[in-house]
CSV table of C-alpha atoms and ligand atoms in Angstrom, one decimal:
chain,number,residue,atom,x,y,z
W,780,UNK,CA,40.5,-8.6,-0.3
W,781,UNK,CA,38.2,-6.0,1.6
W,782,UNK,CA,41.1,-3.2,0.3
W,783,UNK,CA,40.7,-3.9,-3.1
W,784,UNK,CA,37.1,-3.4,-2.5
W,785,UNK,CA,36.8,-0.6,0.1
W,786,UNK,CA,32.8,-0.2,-0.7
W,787,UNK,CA,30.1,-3.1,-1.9
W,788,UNK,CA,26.9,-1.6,-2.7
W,789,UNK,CA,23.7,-2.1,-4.3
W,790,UNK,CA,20.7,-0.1,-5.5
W,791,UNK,CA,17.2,-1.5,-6.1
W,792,UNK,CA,14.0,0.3,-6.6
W,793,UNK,CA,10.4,-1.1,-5.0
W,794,UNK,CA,6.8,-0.2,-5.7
W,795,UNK,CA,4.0,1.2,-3.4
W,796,UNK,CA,0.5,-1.1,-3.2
W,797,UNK,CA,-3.2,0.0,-2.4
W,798,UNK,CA,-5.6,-2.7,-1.0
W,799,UNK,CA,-8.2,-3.1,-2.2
W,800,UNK,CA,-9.5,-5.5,0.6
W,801,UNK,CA,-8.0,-3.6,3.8
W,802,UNK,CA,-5.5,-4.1,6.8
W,803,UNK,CA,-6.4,-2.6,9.6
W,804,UNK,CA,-5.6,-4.1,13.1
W,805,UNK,CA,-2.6,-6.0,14.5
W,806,UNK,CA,-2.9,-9.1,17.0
W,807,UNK,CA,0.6,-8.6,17.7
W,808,UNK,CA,2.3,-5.0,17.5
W,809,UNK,CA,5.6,-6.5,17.6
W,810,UNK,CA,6.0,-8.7,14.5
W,811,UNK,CA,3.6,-7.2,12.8
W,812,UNK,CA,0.5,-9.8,12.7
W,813,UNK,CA,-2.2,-8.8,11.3
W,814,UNK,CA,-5.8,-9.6,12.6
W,815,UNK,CA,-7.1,-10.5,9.1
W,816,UNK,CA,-6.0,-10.9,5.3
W,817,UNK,CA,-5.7,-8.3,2.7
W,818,UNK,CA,-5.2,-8.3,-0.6
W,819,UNK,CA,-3.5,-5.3,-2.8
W,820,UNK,CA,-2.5,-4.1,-6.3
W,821,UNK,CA,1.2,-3.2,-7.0
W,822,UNK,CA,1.3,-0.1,-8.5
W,823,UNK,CA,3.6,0.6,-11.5
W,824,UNK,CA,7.4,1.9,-10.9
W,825,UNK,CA,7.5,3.8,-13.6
W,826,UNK,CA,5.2,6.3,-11.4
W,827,UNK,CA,5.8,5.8,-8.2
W,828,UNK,CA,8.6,4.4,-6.3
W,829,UNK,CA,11.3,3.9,-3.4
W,830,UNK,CA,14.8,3.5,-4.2
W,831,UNK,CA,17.4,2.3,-2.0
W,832,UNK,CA,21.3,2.1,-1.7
W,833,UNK,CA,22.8,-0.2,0.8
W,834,UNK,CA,26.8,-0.2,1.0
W,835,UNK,CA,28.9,-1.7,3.2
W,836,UNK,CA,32.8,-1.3,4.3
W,837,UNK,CA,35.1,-2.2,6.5
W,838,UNK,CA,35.6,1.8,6.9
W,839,UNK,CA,31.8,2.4,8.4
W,840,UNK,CA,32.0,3.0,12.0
W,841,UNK,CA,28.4,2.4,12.5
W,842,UNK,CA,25.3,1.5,10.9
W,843,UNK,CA,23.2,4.5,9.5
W,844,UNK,CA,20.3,6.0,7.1
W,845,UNK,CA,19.3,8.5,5.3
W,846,UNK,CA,15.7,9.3,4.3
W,847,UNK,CA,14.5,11.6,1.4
W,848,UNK,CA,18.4,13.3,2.1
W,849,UNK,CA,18.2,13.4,6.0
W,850,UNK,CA,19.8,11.1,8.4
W,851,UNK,CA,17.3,9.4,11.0
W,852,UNK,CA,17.9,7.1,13.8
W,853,UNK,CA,18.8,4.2,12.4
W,854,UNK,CA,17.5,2.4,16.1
W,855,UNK,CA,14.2,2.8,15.3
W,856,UNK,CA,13.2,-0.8,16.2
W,857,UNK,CA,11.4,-1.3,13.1
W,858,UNK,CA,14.6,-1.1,10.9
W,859,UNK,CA,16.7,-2.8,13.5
W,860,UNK,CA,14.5,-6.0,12.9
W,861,UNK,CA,14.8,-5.8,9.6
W,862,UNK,CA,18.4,-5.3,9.5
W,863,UNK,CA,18.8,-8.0,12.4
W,864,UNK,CA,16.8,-10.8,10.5
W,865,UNK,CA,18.7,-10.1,7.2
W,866,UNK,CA,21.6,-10.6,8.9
W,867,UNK,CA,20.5,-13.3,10.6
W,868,UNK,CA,19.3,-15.2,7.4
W,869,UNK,CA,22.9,-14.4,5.9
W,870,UNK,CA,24.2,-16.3,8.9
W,871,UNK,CA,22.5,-19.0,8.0
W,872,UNK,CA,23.1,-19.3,4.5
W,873,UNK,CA,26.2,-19.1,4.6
W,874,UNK,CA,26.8,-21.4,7.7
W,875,UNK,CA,30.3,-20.9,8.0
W,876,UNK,CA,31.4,-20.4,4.1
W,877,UNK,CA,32.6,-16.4,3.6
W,878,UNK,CA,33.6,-17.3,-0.1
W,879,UNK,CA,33.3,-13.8,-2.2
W,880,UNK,CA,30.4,-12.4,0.3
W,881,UNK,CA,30.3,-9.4,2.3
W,882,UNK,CA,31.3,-9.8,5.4
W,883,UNK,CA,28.7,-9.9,8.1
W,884,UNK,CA,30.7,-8.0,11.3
W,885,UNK,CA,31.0,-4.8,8.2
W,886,UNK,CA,28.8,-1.7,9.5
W,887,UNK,CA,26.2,-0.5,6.7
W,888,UNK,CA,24.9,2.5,5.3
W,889,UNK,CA,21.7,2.8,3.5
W,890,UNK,CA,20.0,5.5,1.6
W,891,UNK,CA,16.3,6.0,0.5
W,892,UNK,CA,14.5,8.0,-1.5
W,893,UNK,CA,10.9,8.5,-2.2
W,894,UNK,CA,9.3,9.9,-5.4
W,895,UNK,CA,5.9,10.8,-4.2
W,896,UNK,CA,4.2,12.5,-1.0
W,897,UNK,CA,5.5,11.0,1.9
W,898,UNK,CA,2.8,10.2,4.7
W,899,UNK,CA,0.2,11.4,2.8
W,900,UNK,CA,-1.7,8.1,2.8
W,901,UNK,CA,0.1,6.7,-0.5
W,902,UNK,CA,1.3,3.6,1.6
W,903,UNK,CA,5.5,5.3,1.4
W,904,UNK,CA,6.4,3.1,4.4
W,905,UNK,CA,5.1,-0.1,2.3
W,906,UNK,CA,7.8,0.7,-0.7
W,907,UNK,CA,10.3,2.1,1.5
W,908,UNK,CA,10.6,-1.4,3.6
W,909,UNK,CA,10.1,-3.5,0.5
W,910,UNK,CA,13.1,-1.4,-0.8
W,911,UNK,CA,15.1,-1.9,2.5
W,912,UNK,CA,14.8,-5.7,2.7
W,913,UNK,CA,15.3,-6.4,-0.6
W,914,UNK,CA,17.9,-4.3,-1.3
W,915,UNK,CA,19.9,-5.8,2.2
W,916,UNK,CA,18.8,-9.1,1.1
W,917,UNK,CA,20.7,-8.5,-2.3
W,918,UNK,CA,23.8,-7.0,-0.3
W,919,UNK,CA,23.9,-10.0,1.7
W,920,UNK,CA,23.4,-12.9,-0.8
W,921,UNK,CA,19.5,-13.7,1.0
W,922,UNK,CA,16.6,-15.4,-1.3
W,923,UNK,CA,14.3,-16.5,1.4
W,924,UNK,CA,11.1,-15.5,2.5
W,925,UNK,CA,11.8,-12.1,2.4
W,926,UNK,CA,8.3,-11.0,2.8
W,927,UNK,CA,8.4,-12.0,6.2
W,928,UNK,CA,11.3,-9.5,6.7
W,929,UNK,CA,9.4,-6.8,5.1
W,930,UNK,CA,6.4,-7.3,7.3
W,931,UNK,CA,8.5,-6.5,10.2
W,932,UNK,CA,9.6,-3.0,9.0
W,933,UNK,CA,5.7,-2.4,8.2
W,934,UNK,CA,2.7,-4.6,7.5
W,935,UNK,CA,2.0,-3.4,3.8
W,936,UNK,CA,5.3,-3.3,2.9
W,937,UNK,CA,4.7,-7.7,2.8
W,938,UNK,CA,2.7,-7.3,-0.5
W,939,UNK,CA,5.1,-4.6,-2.4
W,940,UNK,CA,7.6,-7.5,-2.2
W,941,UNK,CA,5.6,-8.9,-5.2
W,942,UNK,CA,4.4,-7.2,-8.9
W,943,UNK,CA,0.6,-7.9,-9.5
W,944,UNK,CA,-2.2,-8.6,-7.7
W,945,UNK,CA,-1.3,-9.6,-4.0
W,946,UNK,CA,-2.6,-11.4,-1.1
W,947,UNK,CA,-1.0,-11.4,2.4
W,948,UNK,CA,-2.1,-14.2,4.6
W,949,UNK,CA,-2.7,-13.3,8.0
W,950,UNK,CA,-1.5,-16.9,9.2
W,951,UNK,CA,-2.1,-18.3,12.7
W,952,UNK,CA,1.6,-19.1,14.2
W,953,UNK,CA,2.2,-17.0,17.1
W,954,UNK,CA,5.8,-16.3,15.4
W,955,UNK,CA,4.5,-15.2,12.3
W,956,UNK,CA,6.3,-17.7,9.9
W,957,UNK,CA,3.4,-18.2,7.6
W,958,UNK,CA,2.0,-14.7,7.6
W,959,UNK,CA,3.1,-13.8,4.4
W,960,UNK,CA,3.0,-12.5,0.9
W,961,UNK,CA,1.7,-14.5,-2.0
W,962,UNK,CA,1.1,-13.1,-5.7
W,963,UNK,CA,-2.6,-14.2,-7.1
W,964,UNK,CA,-1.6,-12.5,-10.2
W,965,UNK,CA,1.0,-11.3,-12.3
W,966,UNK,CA,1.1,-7.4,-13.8
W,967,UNK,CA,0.3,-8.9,-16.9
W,968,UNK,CA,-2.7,-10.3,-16.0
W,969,UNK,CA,-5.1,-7.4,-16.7
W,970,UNK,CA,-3.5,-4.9,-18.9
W,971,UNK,CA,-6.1,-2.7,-19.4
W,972,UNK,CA,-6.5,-1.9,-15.7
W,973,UNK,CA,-5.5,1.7,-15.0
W,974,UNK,CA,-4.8,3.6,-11.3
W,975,UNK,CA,-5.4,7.2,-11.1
W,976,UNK,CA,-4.0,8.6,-7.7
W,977,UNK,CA,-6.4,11.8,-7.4
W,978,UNK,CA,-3.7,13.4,-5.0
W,979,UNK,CA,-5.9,16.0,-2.3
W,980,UNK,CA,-3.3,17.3,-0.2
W,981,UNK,CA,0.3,16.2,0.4
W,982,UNK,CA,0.0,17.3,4.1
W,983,UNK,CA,1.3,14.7,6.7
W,984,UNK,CA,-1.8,12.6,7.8
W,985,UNK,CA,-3.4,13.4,11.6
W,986,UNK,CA,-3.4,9.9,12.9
W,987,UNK,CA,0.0,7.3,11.9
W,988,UNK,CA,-1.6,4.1,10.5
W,989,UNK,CA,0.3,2.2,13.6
W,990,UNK,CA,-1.2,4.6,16.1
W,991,UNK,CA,-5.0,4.4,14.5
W,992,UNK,CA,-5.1,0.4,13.4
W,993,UNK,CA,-4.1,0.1,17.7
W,994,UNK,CA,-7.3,2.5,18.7
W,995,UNK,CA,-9.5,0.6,16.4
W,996,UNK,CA,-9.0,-2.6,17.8
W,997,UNK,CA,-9.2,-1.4,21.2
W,998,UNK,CA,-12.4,0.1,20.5
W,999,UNK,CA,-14.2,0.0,17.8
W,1000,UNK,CA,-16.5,-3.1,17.9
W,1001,UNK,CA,-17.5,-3.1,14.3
W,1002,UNK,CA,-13.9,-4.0,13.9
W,1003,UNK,CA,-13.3,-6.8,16.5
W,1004,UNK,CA,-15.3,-7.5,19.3
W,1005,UNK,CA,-13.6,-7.5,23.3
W,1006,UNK,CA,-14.8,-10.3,24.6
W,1007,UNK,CA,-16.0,-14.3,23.7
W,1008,UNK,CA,-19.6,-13.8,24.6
W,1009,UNK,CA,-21.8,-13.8,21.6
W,1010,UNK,CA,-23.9,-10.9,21.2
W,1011,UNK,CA,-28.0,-11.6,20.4
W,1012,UNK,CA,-29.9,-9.7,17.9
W,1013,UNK,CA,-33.1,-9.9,16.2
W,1014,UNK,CA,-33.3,-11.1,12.7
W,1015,UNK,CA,-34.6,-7.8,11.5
W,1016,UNK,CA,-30.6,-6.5,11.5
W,1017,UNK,CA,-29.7,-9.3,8.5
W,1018,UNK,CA,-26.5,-8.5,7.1
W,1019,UNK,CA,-24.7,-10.7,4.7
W,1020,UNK,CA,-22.1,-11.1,7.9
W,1021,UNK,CA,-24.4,-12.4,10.8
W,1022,UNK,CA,-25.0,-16.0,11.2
W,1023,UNK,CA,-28.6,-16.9,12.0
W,1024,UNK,CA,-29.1,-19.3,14.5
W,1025,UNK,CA,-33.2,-20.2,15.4
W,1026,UNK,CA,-34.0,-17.4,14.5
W,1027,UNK,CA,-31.6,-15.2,16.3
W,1028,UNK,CA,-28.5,-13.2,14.8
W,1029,UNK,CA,-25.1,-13.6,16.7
W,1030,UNK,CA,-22.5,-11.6,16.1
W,1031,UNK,CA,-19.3,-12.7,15.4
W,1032,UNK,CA,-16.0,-10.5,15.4
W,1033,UNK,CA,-17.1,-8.3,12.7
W,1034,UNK,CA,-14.8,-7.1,9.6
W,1035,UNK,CA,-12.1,-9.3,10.9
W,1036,UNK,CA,-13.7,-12.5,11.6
W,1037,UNK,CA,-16.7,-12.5,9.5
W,1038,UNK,CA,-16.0,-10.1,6.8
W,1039,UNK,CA,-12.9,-10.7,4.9
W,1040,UNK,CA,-12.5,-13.8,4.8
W,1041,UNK,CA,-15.7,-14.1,2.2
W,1042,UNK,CA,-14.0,-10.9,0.9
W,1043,UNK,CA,-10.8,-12.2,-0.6
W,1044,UNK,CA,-12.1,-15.2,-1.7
W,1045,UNK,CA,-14.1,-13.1,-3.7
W,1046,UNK,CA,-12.0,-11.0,-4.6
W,1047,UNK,CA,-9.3,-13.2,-5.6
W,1048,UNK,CA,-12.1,-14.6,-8.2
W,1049,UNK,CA,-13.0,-10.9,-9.6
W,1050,UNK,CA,-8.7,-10.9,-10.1
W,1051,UNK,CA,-8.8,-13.9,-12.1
W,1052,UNK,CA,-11.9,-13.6,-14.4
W,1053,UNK,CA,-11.1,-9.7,-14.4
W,1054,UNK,CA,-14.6,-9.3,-13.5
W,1055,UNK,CA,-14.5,-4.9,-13.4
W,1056,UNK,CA,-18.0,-4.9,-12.3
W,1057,UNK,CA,-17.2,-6.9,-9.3
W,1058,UNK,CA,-13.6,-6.1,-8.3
W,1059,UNK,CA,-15.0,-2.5,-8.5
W,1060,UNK,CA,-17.8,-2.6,-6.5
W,1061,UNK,CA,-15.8,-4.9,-3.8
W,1062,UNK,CA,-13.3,-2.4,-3.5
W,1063,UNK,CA,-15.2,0.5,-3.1
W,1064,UNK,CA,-17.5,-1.4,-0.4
W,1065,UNK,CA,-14.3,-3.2,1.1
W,1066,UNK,CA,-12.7,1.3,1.3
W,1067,UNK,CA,-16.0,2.6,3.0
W,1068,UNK,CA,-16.1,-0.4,5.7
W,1069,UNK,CA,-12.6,0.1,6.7
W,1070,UNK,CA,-13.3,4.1,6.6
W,1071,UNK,CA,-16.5,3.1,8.9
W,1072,UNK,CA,-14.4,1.4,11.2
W,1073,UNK,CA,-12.2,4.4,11.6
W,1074,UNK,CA,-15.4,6.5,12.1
W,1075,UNK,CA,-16.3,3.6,15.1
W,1076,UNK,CA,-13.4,3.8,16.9
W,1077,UNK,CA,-12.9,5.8,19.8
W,1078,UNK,CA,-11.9,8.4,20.2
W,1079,UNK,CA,-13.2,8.7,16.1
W,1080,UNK,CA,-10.3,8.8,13.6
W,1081,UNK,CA,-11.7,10.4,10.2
W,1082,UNK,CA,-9.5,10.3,7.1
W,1083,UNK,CA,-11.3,11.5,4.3
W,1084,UNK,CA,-12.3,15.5,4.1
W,1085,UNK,CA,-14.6,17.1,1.8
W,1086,UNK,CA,-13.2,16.6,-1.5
W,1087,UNK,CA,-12.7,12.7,-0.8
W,1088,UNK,CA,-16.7,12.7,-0.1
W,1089,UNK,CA,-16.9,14.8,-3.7
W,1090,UNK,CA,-15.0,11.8,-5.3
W,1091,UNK,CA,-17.0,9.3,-4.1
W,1092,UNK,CA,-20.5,11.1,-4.8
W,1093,UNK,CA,-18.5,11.6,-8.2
W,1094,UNK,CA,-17.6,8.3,-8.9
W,1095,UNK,CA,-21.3,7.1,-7.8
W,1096,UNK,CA,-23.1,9.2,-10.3
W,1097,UNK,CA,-20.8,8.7,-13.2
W,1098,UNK,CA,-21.3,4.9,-12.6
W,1099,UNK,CA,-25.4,5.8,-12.5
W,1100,UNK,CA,-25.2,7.5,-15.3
W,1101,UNK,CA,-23.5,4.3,-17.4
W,1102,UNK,CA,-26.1,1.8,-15.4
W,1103,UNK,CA,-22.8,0.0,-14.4
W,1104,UNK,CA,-19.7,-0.1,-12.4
W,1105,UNK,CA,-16.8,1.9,-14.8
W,1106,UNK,CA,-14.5,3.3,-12.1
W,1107,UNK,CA,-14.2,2.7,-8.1
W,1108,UNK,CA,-12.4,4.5,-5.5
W,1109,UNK,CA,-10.2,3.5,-2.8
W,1110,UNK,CA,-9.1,5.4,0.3
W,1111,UNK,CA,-6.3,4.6,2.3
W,1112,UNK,CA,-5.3,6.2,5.7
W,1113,UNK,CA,-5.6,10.1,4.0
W,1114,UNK,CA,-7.5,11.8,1.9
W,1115,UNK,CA,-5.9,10.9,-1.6
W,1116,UNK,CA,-8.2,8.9,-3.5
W,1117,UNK,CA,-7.2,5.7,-5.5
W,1118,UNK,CA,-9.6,4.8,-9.0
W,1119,UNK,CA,-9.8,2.1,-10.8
W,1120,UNK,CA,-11.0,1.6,-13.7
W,1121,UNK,CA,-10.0,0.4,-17.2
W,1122,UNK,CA,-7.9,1.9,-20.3
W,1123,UNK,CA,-10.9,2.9,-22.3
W,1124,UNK,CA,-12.6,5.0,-19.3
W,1125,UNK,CA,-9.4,7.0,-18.6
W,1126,UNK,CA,-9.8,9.9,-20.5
W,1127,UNK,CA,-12.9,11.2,-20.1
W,1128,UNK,CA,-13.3,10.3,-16.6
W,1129,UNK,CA,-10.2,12.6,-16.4
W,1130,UNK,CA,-12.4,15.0,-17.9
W,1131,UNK,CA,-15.2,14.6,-16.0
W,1132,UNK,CA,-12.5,15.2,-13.1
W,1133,UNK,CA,-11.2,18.5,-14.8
W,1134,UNK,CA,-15.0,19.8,-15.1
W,1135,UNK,CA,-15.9,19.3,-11.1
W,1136,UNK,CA,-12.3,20.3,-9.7
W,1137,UNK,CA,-10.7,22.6,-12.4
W,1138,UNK,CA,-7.1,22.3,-12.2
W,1139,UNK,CA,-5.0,25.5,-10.2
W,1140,UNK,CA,-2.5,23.8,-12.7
W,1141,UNK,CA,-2.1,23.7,-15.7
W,1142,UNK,CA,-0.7,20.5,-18.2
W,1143,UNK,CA,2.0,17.9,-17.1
W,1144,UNK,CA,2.0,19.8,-13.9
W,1145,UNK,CA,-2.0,18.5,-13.2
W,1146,UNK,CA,-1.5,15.5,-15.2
W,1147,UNK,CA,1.2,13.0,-14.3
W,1148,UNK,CA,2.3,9.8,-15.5
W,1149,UNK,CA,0.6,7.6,-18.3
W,1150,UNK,CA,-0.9,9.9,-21.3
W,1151,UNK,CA,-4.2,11.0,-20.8
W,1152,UNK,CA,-6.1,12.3,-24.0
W,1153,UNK,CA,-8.1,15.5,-24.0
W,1154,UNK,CA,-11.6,14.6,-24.9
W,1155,UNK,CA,-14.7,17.1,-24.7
W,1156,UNK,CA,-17.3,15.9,-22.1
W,1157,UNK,CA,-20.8,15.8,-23.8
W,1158,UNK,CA,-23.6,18.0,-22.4
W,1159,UNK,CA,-25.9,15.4,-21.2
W,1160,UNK,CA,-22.7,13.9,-19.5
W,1161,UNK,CA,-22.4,17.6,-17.3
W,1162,UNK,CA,-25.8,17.7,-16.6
W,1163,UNK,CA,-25.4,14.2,-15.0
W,1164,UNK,CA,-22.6,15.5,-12.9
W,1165,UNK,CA,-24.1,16.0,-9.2
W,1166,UNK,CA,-22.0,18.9,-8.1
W,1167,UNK,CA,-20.7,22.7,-8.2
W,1168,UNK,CA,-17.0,23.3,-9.8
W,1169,UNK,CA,-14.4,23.0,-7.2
W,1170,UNK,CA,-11.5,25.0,-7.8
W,1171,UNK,CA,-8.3,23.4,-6.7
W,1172,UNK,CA,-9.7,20.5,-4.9
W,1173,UNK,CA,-7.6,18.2,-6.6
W,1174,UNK,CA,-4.0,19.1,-6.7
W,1175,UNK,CA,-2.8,17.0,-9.3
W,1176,UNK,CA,-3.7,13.7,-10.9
W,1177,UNK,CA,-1.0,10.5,-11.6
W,1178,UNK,CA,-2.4,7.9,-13.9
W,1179,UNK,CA,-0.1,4.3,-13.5
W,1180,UNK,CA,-1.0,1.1,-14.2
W,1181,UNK,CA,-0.4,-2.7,-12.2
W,1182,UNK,CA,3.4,-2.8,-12.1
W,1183,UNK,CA,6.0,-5.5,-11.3
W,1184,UNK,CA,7.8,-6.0,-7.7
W,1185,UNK,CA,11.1,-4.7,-6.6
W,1186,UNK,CA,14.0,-4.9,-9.0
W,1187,UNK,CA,18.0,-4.4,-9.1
W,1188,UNK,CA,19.3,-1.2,-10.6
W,1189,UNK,CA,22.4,-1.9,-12.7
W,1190,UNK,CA,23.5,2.4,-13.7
W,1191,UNK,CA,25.9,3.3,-11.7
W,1192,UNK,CA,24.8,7.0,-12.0
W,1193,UNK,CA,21.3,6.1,-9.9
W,1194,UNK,CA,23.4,4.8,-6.8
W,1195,UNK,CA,22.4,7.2,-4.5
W,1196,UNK,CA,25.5,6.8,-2.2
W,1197,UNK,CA,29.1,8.1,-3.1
W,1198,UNK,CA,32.1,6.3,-3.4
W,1199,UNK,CA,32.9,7.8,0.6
W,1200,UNK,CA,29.9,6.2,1.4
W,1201,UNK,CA,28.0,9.4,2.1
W,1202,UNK,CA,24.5,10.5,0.4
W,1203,UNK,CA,25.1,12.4,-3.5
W,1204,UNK,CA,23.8,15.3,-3.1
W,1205,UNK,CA,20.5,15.6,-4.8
W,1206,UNK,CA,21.1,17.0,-8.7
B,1845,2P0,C1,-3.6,-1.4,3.8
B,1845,2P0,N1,-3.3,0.5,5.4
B,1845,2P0,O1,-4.1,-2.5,3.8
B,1845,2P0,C2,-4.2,-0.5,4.9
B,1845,2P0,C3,-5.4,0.2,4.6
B,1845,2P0,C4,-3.9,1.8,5.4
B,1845,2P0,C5,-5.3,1.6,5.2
B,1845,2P0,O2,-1.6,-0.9,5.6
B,1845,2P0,O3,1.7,-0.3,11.5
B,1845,2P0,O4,1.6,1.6,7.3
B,1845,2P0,O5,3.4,-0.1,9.6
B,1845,2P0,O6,1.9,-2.1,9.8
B,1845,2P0,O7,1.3,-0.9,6.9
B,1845,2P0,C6,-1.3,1.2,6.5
B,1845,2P0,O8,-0.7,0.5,7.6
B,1845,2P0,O9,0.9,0.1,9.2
B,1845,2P0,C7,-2.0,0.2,5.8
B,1845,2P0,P1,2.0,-0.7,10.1
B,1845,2P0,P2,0.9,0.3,7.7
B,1845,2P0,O10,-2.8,-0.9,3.0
């Protein structure tokens, strides 16, 4: 049987997500569990994606990987407990019965390819997991929970196992079996949302997610607080996150406890009335909280640089100038930023991008993706604008759109291992 079939592989392609209410802290560094909710938008394939071979044979010697064309350890632990639990579900499944399926005890060799900046806080480790698992989970005949597996590899990479509008539930077992991906909404659900990744630099970020999330929750207390005693304050420091109690404030766990939970109920609604207003100014609020917390820990870990702080004057001013919310930013661990904002907005907000940071390139080069139409900004729409040009401070712009969840390529030609088993080399 196996020589007839010498090499069994399969090829799927996953998306990327950005949150738009935040993860940012783990209660257990091991299985990935998260110390509160969060809630994200699949971004559109067609843009910006992972694909992934997997192939198996009796001929492999060992398991291995290859990333953007280079081979990396393939015991990093993170992929090992992917790979274990896929196997381990397969197991299960089959509980004894081989029939036509690949055998278990066969080594594998996967290969994985990016098509945007890698590390440059565009959330690559969230499609390249949700590629991994579900392309394993296709090799080895697995339907189950699968965003569970994905978690493992990285937290984010939970929600890109879904199209749409995402939630991932933090859950409260200490083994993690409920702290998992759900879709609030399908891709179709707001089809004039648009997503323009404002791309800064491609440059690896300073701080790793992993290694900043763990410094935050050691010490910033904006994000968690240490210890169980209650902290009093006078009622003169109201925020909407601070229970009042005769008089007195007490402060709870902050963002974590007392934060998000409100938050994605609320956002969750803004999803399913597509309420722009509110979904905008939630996500921008929900960005600069998670970018505070990052300024609070210790020692601090700062993300965005001087053209991310242009964007968001930018975005402020253009929203002042309409008297109402029409695009909103989103930063993630770098200093790319994310908008939102809807169909009819695109093009001259692209505009007004063009007239603050004039392109260092020119056409398809600075402008990526969906079509963006050339419109002429008015003068009254300049004068509104609160800066001086900026040459260059955007690299390059790609416009996408809410996008469905991984998917099975059929073409032959897009495998992107060789019959031997051995990374194509790149055309
Ligand atoms: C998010 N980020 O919710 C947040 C917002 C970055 C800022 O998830 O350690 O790469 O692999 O679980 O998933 C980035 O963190 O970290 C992230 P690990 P991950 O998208």
């Amino acid at each position: 049987m196996a020589a007839e079939k010498p090499l069994v592989s399969v090829t799927c392609t996953a998306p990327t997500n950005i949150a738009v209410i935040k993860y940012w802290g783990k209660r257990d560094e091991k299985l990935i569990l998260p110390i509160n909710s969060s809630l994200s938008v699949t971004l559109h394939q067609n843009q910006l994606k992972t694909t992934t071979t997997a192939a198996i044979s009796r001929d492999f010697k060992e398991d291995r990987i290859w990333l953007n064309g280079k081979e990396e350890d393939v015991g990093h632990h993170r992929l090992q407990s992917c790979l274990r639990e896929i196997r381990r579900l397969a197991r299960k499944r089959r509980s004894g019965s081989d029939g036509d399926l690949v055998p278990l005890s066969y080594k594998v060799h996967i290969a994985s390819v990016n098509d945007f900046p890698t590390a440059a806080g565009l959330a690559s480790s969230a499609a390249g997991y949700a590629c991994l698992v579900y392309t394993l989970a296709q090799l080895y005949g697995v339907e189950s929970e699968l965003s569970e597996v994905a978690r493992q590899g990285s937290g984010s990479a939970c929600r890109s196992m879904f199209g749409g509008f995402v939630q991932w539930h933090m859950g409260e077992r200490p083994d993690g079996k409920d702290s998992i991906a759900q879709q609030v909404a399908p891709e179709s659900h707001w089809p004039e949302l648009r997503v323009l990744v404002l791309v800064v630099s491609a440059e690896r970020k300073p701080v790793s997610s992993t290694s900043g999330m763990q410094t935050s929750v050691e010490t910033s207390s904006l994000l968690k607080t240490s210890g169980h005693t209650p902290i009093l304050l006078p009622s003169v420091l109201a925020l909407d996150s601070w229970i009042i109690s005769e008089n007195w404030l007490i402060a709870l766990q902050f963002r974590a406890e007392s934060v998000v939970p409100g938050r994605m109920a609320e956002m969750a609604r803004c999803i399913k009335e597509r309420d722009f207003e509110a979904f905008g100014q939630l996500t921008m609020k929900d960005s600069n909280q998670f970018h505070a917390t990052c300024l609070d820990t210790f020692p601090p870990i700062c993300y965005l640089n001087d053209t991310s702080r242009q964007i968001i004057s930018l975005v402020h001013c253009f929203n002042a100038y309409y008297g109402k919310t029409k695009v909103a930013y989103t930063f993630d661990a770098g200093p790319n930023a994310v908008i939102f904002t809807l169909e009819e907005t695109v093009d001259e907000f692209v505009a007004v991008i063009k007239q603050v940071f004039p392109p260092e390139m020119n056409g398809d080069k600075f402008l990526k993706g969906l079509p963006v139409e050339p419109v002429e900004l008015s003068e009254e729409v300049k004068s509104a604008l609160p800066m001086e040009p900026f040459p260059g401070g955007i690299r390059y712009i790609i416009t996408t759109q809410v996008g469905p969840g991984p998917q099975v390529l059929e073409e032959p030609q897009r495998q992107l291992l060789g019959p031997d088993g051995l990374p194509k080399p790149v055309s």
